[in-house]
PDB file of C-alpha atoms in Angstrom:
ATOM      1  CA  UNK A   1     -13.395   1.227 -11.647  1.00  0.00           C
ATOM      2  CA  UNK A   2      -9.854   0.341 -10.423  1.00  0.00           C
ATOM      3  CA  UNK A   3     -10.599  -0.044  -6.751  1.00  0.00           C
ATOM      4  CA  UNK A   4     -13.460  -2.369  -7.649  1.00  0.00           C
ATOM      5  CA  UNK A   5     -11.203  -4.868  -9.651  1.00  0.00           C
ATOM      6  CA  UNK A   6      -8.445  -4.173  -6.858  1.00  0.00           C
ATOM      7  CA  UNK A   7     -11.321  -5.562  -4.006  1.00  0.00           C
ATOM      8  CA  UNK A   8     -12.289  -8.388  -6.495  1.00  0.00           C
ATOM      9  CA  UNK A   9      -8.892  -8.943  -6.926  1.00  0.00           C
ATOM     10  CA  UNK A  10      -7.777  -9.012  -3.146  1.00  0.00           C
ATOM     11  CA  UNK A  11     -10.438 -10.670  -1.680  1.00  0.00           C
ATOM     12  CA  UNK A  12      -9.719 -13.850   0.499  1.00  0.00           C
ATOM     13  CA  UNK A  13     -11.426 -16.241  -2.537  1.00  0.00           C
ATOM     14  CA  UNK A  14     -11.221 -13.955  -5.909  1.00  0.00           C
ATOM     15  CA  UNK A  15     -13.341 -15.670  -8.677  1.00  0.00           C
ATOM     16  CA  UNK A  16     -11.280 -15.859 -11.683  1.00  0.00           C
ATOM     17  CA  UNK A  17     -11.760 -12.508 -13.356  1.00  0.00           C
ATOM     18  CA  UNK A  18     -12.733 -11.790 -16.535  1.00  0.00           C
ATOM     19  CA  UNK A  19     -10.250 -11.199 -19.860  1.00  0.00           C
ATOM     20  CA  UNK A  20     -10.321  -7.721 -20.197  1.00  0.00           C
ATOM     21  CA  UNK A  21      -9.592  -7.310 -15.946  1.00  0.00           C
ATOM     22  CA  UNK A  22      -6.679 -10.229 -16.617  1.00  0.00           C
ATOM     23  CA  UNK A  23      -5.394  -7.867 -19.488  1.00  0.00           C
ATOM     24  CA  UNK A  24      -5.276  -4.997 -17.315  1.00  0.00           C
ATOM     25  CA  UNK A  25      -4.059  -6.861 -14.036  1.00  0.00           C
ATOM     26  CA  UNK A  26      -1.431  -8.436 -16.065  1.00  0.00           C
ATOM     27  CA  UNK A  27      -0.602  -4.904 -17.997  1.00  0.00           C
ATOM     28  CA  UNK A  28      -0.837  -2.949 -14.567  1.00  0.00           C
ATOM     29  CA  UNK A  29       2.434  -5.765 -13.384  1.00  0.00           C
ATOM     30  CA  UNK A  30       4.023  -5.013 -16.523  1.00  0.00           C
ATOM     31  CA  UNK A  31       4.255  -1.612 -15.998  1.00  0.00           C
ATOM     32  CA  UNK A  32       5.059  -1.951 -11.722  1.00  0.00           C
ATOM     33  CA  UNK A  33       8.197  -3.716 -13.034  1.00  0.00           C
ATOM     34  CA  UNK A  34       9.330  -1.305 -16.007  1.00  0.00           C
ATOM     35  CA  UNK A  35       8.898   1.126 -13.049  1.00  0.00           C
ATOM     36  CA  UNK A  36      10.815  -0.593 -10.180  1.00  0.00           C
ATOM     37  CA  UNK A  37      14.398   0.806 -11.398  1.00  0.00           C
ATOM     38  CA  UNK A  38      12.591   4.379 -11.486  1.00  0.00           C
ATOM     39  CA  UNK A  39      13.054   4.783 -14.990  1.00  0.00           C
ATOM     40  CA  UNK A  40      10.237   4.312 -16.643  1.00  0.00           C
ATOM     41  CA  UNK A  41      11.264   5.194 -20.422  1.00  0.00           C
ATOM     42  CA  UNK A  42       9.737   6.409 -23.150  1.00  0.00           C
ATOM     43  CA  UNK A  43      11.079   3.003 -24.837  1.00  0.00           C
ATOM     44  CA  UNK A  44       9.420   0.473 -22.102  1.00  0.00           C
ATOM     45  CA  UNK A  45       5.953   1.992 -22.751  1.00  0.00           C
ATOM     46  CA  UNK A  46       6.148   1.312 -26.763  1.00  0.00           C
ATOM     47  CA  UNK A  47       7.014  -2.067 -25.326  1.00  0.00           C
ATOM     48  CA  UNK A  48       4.819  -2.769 -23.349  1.00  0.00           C
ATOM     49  CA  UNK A  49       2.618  -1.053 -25.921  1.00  0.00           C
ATOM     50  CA  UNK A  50       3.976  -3.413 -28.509  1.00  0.00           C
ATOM     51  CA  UNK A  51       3.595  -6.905 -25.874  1.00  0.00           C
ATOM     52  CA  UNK A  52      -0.033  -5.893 -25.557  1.00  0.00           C
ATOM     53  CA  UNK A  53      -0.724  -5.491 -29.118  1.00  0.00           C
ATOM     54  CA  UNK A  54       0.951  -8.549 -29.762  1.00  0.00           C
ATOM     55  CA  UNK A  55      -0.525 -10.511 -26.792  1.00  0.00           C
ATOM     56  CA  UNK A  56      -3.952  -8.926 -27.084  1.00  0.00           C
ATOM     57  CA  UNK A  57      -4.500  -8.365 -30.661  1.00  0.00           C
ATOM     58  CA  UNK A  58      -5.065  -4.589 -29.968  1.00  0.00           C
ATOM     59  CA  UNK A  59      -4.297  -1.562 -31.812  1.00  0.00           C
ATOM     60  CA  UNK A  60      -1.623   0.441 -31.519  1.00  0.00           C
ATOM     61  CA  UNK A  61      -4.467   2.539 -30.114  1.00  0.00           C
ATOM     62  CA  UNK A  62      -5.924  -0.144 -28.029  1.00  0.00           C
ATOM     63  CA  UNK A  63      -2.723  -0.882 -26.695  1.00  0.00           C
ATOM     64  CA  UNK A  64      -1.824   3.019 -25.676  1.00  0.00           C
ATOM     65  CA  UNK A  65      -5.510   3.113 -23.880  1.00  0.00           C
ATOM     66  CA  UNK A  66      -4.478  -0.118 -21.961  1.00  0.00           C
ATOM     67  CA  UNK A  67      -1.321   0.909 -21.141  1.00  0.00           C
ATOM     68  CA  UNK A  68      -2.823   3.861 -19.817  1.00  0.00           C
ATOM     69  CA  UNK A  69      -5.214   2.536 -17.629  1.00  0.00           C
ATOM     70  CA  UNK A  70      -2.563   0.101 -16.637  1.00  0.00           C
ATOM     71  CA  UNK A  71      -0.373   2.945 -15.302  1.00  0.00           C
ATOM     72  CA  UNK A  72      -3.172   4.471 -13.670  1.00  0.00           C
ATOM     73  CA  UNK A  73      -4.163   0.752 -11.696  1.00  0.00           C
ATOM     74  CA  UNK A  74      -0.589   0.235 -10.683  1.00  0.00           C
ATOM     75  CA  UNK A  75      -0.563   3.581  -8.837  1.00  0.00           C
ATOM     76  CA  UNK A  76      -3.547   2.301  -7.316  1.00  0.00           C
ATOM     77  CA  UNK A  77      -2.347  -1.207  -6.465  1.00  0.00           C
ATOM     78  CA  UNK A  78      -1.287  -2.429  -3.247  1.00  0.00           C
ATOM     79  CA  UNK A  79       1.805  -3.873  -2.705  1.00  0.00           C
ATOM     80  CA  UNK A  80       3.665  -5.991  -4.992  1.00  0.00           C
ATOM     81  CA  UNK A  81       3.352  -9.540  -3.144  1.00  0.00           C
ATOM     82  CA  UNK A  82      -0.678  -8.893  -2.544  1.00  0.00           C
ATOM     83  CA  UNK A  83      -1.320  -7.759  -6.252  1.00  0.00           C
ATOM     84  CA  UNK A  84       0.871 -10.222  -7.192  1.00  0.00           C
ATOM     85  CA  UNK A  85      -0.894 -13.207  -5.686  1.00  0.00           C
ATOM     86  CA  UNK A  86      -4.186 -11.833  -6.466  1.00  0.00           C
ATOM     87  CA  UNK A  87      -3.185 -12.026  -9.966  1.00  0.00           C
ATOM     88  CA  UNK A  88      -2.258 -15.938  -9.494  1.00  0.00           C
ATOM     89  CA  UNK A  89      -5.122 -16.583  -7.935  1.00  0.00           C
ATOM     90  CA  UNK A  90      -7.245 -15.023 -10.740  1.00  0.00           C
ATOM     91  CA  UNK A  91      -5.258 -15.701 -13.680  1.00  0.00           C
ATOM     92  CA  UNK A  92      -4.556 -19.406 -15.404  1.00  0.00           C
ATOM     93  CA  UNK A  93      -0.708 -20.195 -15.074  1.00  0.00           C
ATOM     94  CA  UNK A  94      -0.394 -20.040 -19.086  1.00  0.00           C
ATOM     95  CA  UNK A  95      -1.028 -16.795 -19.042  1.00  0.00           C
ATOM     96  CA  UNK A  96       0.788 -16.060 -16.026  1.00  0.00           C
ATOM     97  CA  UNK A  97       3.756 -17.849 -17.912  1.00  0.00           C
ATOM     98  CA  UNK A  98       3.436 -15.597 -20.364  1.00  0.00           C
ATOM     99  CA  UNK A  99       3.633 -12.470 -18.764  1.00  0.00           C
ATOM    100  CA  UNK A 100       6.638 -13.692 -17.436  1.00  0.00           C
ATOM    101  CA  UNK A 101       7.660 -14.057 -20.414  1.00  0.00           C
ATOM    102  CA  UNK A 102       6.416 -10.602 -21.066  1.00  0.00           C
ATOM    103  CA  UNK A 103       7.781  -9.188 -17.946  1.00  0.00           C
ATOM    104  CA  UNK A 104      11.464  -9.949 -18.996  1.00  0.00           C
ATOM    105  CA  UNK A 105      10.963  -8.370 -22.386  1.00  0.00           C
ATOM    106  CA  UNK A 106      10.957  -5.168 -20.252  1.00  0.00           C
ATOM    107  CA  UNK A 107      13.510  -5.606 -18.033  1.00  0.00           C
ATOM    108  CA  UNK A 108      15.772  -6.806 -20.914  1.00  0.00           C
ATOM    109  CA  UNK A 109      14.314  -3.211 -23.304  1.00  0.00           C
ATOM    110  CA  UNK A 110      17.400  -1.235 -22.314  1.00  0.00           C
ATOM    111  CA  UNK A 111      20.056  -4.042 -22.383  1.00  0.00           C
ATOM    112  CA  UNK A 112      20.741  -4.190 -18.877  1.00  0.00           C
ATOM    113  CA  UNK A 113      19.287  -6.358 -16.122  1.00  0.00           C
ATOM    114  CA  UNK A 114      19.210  -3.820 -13.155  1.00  0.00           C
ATOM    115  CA  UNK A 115      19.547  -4.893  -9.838  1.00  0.00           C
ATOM    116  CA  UNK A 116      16.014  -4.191  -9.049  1.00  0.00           C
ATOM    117  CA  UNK A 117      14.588  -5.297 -11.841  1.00  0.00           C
ATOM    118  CA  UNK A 118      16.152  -8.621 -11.407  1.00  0.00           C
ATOM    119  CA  UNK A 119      15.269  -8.719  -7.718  1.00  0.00           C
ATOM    120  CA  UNK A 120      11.700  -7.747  -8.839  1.00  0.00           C
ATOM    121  CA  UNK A 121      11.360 -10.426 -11.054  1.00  0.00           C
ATOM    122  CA  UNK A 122      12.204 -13.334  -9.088  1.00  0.00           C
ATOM    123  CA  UNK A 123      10.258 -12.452  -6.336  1.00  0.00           C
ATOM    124  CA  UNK A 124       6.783 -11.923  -9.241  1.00  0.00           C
ATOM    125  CA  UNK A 125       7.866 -15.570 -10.497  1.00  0.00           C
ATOM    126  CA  UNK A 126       7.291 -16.780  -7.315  1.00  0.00           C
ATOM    127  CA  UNK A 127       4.498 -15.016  -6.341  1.00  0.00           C
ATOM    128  CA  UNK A 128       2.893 -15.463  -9.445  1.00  0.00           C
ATOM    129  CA  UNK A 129       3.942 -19.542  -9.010  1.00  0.00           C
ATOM    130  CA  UNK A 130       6.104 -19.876 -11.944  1.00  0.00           C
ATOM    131  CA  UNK A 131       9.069 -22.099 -11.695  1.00  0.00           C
ATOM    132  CA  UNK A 132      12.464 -20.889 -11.244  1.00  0.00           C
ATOM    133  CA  UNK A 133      12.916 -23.608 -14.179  1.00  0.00           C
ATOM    134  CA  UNK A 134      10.319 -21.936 -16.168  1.00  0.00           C
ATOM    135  CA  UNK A 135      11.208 -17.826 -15.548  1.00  0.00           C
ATOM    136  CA  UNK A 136      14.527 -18.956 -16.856  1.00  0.00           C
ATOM    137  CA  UNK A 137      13.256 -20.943 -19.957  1.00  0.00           C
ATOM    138  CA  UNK A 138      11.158 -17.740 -20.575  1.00  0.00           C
ATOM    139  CA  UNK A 139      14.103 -15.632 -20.129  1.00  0.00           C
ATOM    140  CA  UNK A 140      15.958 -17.809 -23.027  1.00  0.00           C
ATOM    141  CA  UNK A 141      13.490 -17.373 -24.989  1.00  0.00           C
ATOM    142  CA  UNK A 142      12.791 -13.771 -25.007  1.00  0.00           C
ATOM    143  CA  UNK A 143      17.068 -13.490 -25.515  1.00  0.00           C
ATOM    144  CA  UNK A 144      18.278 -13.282 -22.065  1.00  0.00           C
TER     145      UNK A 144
END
């Protein structure tokens, strides 16, 4: 299931995909970046748990089965530039805005900006074609 939305995904010319691959694309980055400071706490899954649910409209059940799926895609993925512009390519720049928005949520969780974390981010804001203007807007808002 995950390799097939991984080709799709990777392909020279992906086709936009469809909601509930975005969900899990964008869910799988979510969790690649709560894991890049390798500590992956028990307090970024309930927020990433709690973004979904939010984001998505899930239940807190819902959002636990994405999540876990997520995990098991970002093992999967390749790396972070390629599944990272596969996602831009696939995904409207709304949405990608607001995973970004998202994405610091969980690097801001333990009330620290690691060094990797940070470093992460920039380089999915680019990737993902968001602004430096508009990662730091998103940042503001999310209480950064």
């Amino acid at each position: 299931m995950f390799q097939d939305l991984l080709k799709r995904l990777i392909q020279p010319e992906p086709a936009p995909i469809t909601d509930s691959d975005a969900r899990l694309a964008l869910t799988a980055l979510l969790v690649r970046v709560a894991r890049s400071d390798n500590d992956y706490s028990g307090d970024e899954k309930r927020l990433i748990d709690a973004i979904t649910q939010d984001r998505y409209g899930l239940s807190a059940s819902g959002a636990n089965d994405l999540r876990v799926e997520a995990e098991a895609m970002e093992a999967e993925a390749p790396d972070t530039v390629r599944f990272t512009r596969a996602i831009k390519d696939a995904v409207a720049y709304e949405h990608r805005l607001g995973v970004i928005e998202a994405l610091w949520k969980v690097v801001l969780a333990d009330g620290q900006r690691a060094q990797e974390e940070d470093a992460l981010l920039r380089l999915v804001s680019n990737l993902l074609g968001i602004t430096d203007r508009d990662s730091a807007l998103a940042r503001q808002r999310v209480g950064g």
